C-alpha atoms as a printed R data frame, in Angstrom:
    type eleno elety resid chain resno       x       y       z
1   ATOM     1    CA   UNK     A     1 -25.516 -23.319 -19.513
2   ATOM     2    CA   UNK     A     2 -23.488 -20.231 -20.421
3   ATOM     3    CA   UNK     A     3 -26.001 -17.980 -18.666
4   ATOM     4    CA   UNK     A     4 -25.796 -20.104 -15.519
5   ATOM     5    CA   UNK     A     5 -21.964 -20.078 -15.575
6   ATOM     6    CA   UNK     A     6 -21.968 -16.314 -15.959
7   ATOM     7    CA   UNK     A     7 -24.333 -15.955 -12.996
8   ATOM     8    CA   UNK     A     8 -22.112 -18.200 -10.841
9   ATOM     9    CA   UNK     A     9 -19.056 -16.141 -11.844
10  ATOM    10    CA   UNK     A    10 -20.796 -12.849 -11.034
11  ATOM    11    CA   UNK     A    11 -21.943 -14.145  -7.643
12  ATOM    12    CA   UNK     A    12 -18.421 -15.319  -6.864
13  ATOM    13    CA   UNK     A    13 -16.948 -11.940  -7.759
14  ATOM    14    CA   UNK     A    14 -19.590  -9.828  -6.013
15  ATOM    15    CA   UNK     A    15 -18.059  -9.948  -2.498
16  ATOM    16    CA   UNK     A    16 -14.690  -8.837  -3.837
17  ATOM    17    CA   UNK     A    17 -16.268  -6.025  -5.804
18  ATOM    18    CA   UNK     A    18 -18.199  -4.863  -2.754
19  ATOM    19    CA   UNK     A    19 -15.243  -5.116  -0.382
20  ATOM    20    CA   UNK     A    20 -14.168  -1.759   0.933
21  ATOM    21    CA   UNK     A    21 -11.056  -0.249  -0.548
22  ATOM    22    CA   UNK     A    22  -8.794   2.287   1.108
23  ATOM    23    CA   UNK     A    23  -8.687   4.293  -2.100
24  ATOM    24    CA   UNK     A    24  -5.581   6.000  -3.353
25  ATOM    25    CA   UNK     A    25  -2.343   5.814  -1.358
26  ATOM    26    CA   UNK     A    26  -1.200   9.037  -3.040
27  ATOM    27    CA   UNK     A    27  -4.398  10.810  -1.989
28  ATOM    28    CA   UNK     A    28  -3.797   9.606   1.566
29  ATOM    29    CA   UNK     A    29  -0.267  11.064   1.507
30  ATOM    30    CA   UNK     A    30  -1.469  14.396   0.089
31  ATOM    31    CA   UNK     A    31  -4.259  14.724   2.622
32  ATOM    32    CA   UNK     A    32  -2.130  14.038   5.677
33  ATOM    33    CA   UNK     A    33   0.475  16.536   4.420
34  ATOM    34    CA   UNK     A    34  -2.254  19.190   4.568
35  ATOM    35    CA   UNK     A    35  -3.125  18.484   8.226
36  ATOM    36    CA   UNK     A    36  -1.932  21.314  10.525
37  ATOM    37    CA   UNK     A    37  -1.121  18.954  13.416
38  ATOM    38    CA   UNK     A    38   1.268  17.065  11.094
39  ATOM    39    CA   UNK     A    39   3.208  20.120   9.909
40  ATOM    40    CA   UNK     A    40   6.484  18.832  11.421
41  ATOM    41    CA   UNK     A    41   5.909  15.218  10.335
42  ATOM    42    CA   UNK     A    42   7.592  13.474   7.407
43  ATOM    43    CA   UNK     A    43   6.083  10.367   5.796
44  ATOM    44    CA   UNK     A    44   8.567   7.489   5.659
45  ATOM    45    CA   UNK     A    45   6.382   4.455   4.855
46  ATOM    46    CA   UNK     A    46   2.914   3.596   3.578
47  ATOM    47    CA   UNK     A    47   1.529   0.095   4.103
48  ATOM    48    CA   UNK     A    48  -1.597  -1.722   3.033
49  ATOM    49    CA   UNK     A    49  -2.029  -5.393   3.813
50  ATOM    50    CA   UNK     A    50  -4.360  -8.266   2.998
51  ATOM    51    CA   UNK     A    51  -5.241  -6.521  -0.239
52  ATOM    52    CA   UNK     A    52  -7.496  -8.235  -2.763
53  ATOM    53    CA   UNK     A    53  -6.517  -6.264  -4.855
54  ATOM    54    CA   UNK     A    54  -6.629  -3.055  -2.762
55  ATOM    55    CA   UNK     A    55  -6.295  -2.842   1.034
56  ATOM    56    CA   UNK     A    56  -9.146  -1.737   3.275
57  ATOM    57    CA   UNK     A    57  -6.915   0.958   4.804
58  ATOM    58    CA   UNK     A    58  -3.514   2.576   4.442
59  ATOM    59    CA   UNK     A    59  -1.208   2.850   7.432
60  ATOM    60    CA   UNK     A    60   1.220   5.764   7.134
61  ATOM    61    CA   UNK     A    61   4.282   5.933   9.328
62  ATOM    62    CA   UNK     A    62   5.616   9.411  10.019
63  ATOM    63    CA   UNK     A    63   8.781  10.669  11.648
64  ATOM    64    CA   UNK     A    64   7.470  13.517  13.794
65  ATOM    65    CA   UNK     A    65   9.667  15.313  16.330
66  ATOM    66    CA   UNK     A    66   6.578  16.840  17.976
67  ATOM    67    CA   UNK     A    67   5.033  13.414  18.728
68  ATOM    68    CA   UNK     A    68   5.686  11.277  21.791
69  ATOM    69    CA   UNK     A    69   8.503   8.955  20.827
70  ATOM    70    CA   UNK     A    70   9.049  10.886  17.575
71  ATOM    71    CA   UNK     A    71   6.648   8.707  15.607
72  ATOM    72    CA   UNK     A    72   3.059   8.877  14.406
73  ATOM    73    CA   UNK     A    73   1.082   6.145  12.750
74  ATOM    74    CA   UNK     A    74  -1.909   7.406  10.805
75  ATOM    75    CA   UNK     A    75  -4.609   5.190   9.307
76  ATOM    76    CA   UNK     A    76  -6.339   6.543   6.213
77  ATOM    77    CA   UNK     A    77  -9.367   5.314   4.264
78  ATOM    78    CA   UNK     A    78 -10.417   7.100   1.069
79  ATOM    79    CA   UNK     A    79  -8.244  10.101   1.887
80  ATOM    80    CA   UNK     A    80  -9.676  10.566   5.391
81  ATOM    81    CA   UNK     A    81  -7.796   9.959   8.620
82  ATOM    82    CA   UNK     A    82  -9.606   7.258  10.588
83  ATOM    83    CA   UNK     A    83  -7.107   6.856  13.424
84  ATOM    84    CA   UNK     A    84  -3.865   8.233  14.778
85  ATOM    85    CA   UNK     A    85  -1.490   6.894  17.379
86  ATOM    86    CA   UNK     A    86   1.944   7.736  18.737
87  ATOM    87    CA   UNK     A    87   3.660   4.437  19.519
88  ATOM    88    CA   UNK     A    88   6.434   4.520  22.083
89  ATOM    89    CA   UNK     A    89   8.165   1.202  21.437
90  ATOM    90    CA   UNK     A    90   9.392  -0.701  18.414
91  ATOM    91    CA   UNK     A    91   9.845   2.291  16.138
92  ATOM    92    CA   UNK     A    92  13.292   3.546  17.152
93  ATOM    93    CA   UNK     A    93  14.657   3.524  13.595
94  ATOM    94    CA   UNK     A    94  11.911   5.717  12.106
95  ATOM    95    CA   UNK     A    95  13.875   8.942  12.597
96  ATOM    96    CA   UNK     A    96  16.695   7.560  10.437
97  ATOM    97    CA   UNK     A    97  14.463   6.268   7.627
98  ATOM    98    CA   UNK     A    98  14.666   8.255   4.390
99  ATOM    99    CA   UNK     A    99  11.533  10.361   3.805
100 ATOM   100    CA   UNK     A   100   9.143   9.757   0.939
101 ATOM   101    CA   UNK     A   101   9.456  12.475  -1.690
102 ATOM   102    CA   UNK     A   102   5.949  13.051  -3.140
103 ATOM   103    CA   UNK     A   103   7.472  14.573  -6.282
104 ATOM   104    CA   UNK     A   104   9.089  11.218  -7.081
105 ATOM   105    CA   UNK     A   105   5.906   9.168  -6.638
106 ATOM   106    CA   UNK     A   106   3.821   8.994  -9.802
107 ATOM   107    CA   UNK     A   107   2.404   5.473  -9.588
108 ATOM   108    CA   UNK     A   108  -0.382   4.503  -7.213
109 ATOM   109    CA   UNK     A   109  -1.318   1.049  -5.924
110 ATOM   110    CA   UNK     A   110  -3.894   0.367  -8.663
111 ATOM   111    CA   UNK     A   111  -1.202   0.569 -11.351
112 ATOM   112    CA   UNK     A   112   1.172  -1.418  -9.155
113 ATOM   113    CA   UNK     A   113  -1.479  -4.141  -8.837
114 ATOM   114    CA   UNK     A   114  -1.786  -4.422 -12.624
115 ATOM   115    CA   UNK     A   115   1.997  -4.573 -13.034
116 ATOM   116    CA   UNK     A   116   2.322  -7.203 -10.292
117 ATOM   117    CA   UNK     A   117  -0.522  -9.235 -11.787
118 ATOM   118    CA   UNK     A   118   1.111  -9.150 -15.239
119 ATOM   119    CA   UNK     A   119   4.458 -10.246 -13.784
120 ATOM   120    CA   UNK     A   120   2.769 -13.045 -11.810
121 ATOM   121    CA   UNK     A   121   0.958 -14.319 -14.907
122 ATOM   122    CA   UNK     A   122   4.154 -14.159 -16.993
123 ATOM   123    CA   UNK     A   123   6.033 -16.116 -14.308
124 ATOM   124    CA   UNK     A   124   3.138 -18.478 -13.499
125 ATOM   125    CA   UNK     A   125   2.934 -17.422  -9.873
126 ATOM   126    CA   UNK     A   126  -0.454 -17.721  -8.188
127 ATOM   127    CA   UNK     A   127  -1.484 -15.482  -5.318
128 ATOM   128    CA   UNK     A   128  -4.611 -14.451  -3.439
129 ATOM   129    CA   UNK     A   129  -3.602 -11.364  -1.457
130 ATOM   130    CA   UNK     A   130  -1.048  -8.581  -1.664
131 ATOM   131    CA   UNK     A   131   0.830  -6.660   1.002
132 ATOM   132    CA   UNK     A   132   1.944  -3.241  -0.267
133 ATOM   133    CA   UNK     A   133   4.753  -1.140   1.205
134 ATOM   134    CA   UNK     A   134   5.743   2.225  -0.261
135 ATOM   135    CA   UNK     A   135   9.074   3.503   1.037
136 ATOM   136    CA   UNK     A   136  12.326   5.057  -0.116
137 ATOM   137    CA   UNK     A   137  14.951   2.492  -1.033
138 ATOM   138    CA   UNK     A   138  18.218   3.808   0.471
139 ATOM   139    CA   UNK     A   139  20.350   2.095  -2.186
140 ATOM   140    CA   UNK     A   140  18.372   3.707  -5.016
141 ATOM   141    CA   UNK     A   141  17.568   6.962  -3.184
142 ATOM   142    CA   UNK     A   142  14.134   6.648  -4.760
143 ATOM   143    CA   UNK     A   143  10.675   5.545  -3.611
144 ATOM   144    CA   UNK     A   144   9.658   1.982  -4.425
145 ATOM   145    CA   UNK     A   145   6.652  -0.246  -3.956
146 ATOM   146    CA   UNK     A   146   7.634  -3.528  -2.257
147 ATOM   147    CA   UNK     A   147   4.832  -6.021  -2.795
148 ATOM   148    CA   UNK     A   148   4.459  -9.429  -1.192
149 ATOM   149    CA   UNK     A   149   2.287 -11.951  -3.022
150 ATOM   150    CA   UNK     A   150   0.511 -14.158  -0.496
151 ATOM   151    CA   UNK     A   151  -1.430 -17.386  -1.024
152 ATOM   152    CA   UNK     A   152  -4.771 -18.056   0.666
153 ATOM   153    CA   UNK     A   153  -3.067 -20.244   3.289
154 ATOM   154    CA   UNK     A   154  -0.802 -17.325   4.262
155 ATOM   155    CA   UNK     A   155   2.367 -18.628   2.629
156 ATOM   156    CA   UNK     A   156   4.523 -16.261   0.618
157 ATOM   157    CA   UNK     A   157   4.238 -16.809  -3.143
158 ATOM   158    CA   UNK     A   158   6.852 -14.178  -3.989
159 ATOM   159    CA   UNK     A   159   7.961 -10.584  -3.688
160 ATOM   160    CA   UNK     A   160   8.480  -7.878  -6.248
161 ATOM   161    CA   UNK     A   161   9.837  -4.344  -6.042
162 ATOM   162    CA   UNK     A   162   8.569  -1.736  -8.480
163 ATOM   163    CA   UNK     A   163   9.533   1.877  -9.036
164 ATOM   164    CA   UNK     A   164   7.105   4.412  -7.574
165 ATOM   165    CA   UNK     A   165   8.095   6.626 -10.494
166 ATOM   166    CA   UNK     A   166   6.865   4.790 -13.575
167 ATOM   167    CA   UNK     A   167   5.998   1.377 -12.112
168 ATOM   168    CA   UNK     A   168   8.818  -0.599 -13.713
169 ATOM   169    CA   UNK     A   169  10.248  -3.698 -12.072
170 ATOM   170    CA   UNK     A   170  13.275  -2.913  -9.910
171 ATOM   171    CA   UNK     A   171  13.812  -6.471  -8.583
């Protein structure tokens, strides 16, 4: 009976283990900073949605005066750029967003996941997916991870903000 239960558990977990992961958000930021065509660009936000526990891709929003509309949106998977676009509408505030300072970001999404999971368990909050956003909090003048905890039916189970420097709970 125990052997059968273990097999059922392993089969249930196999799709999640095989699901593609975008890899490190910090690696994505470092790699786009090294791209010559992005030399004038400044990263202002990193997003990864529908994560279980890691997203399939990272979307990085850049303020870039050399781009049409002053904005670039780069998609990165495992440190490699998979797409790039220069949206013209809906991103008017990007130029005024505070930039992400890589020197102040020491915690990647994998650590954030563990911290979020521990907080959810401690507070008895169930969730199925996470939506990650890494950005500079203007009030703190420091980068933070804003994480939405989402149930399978798409409803919001909660939100948590953690420091990108150390991973501690901010709010």
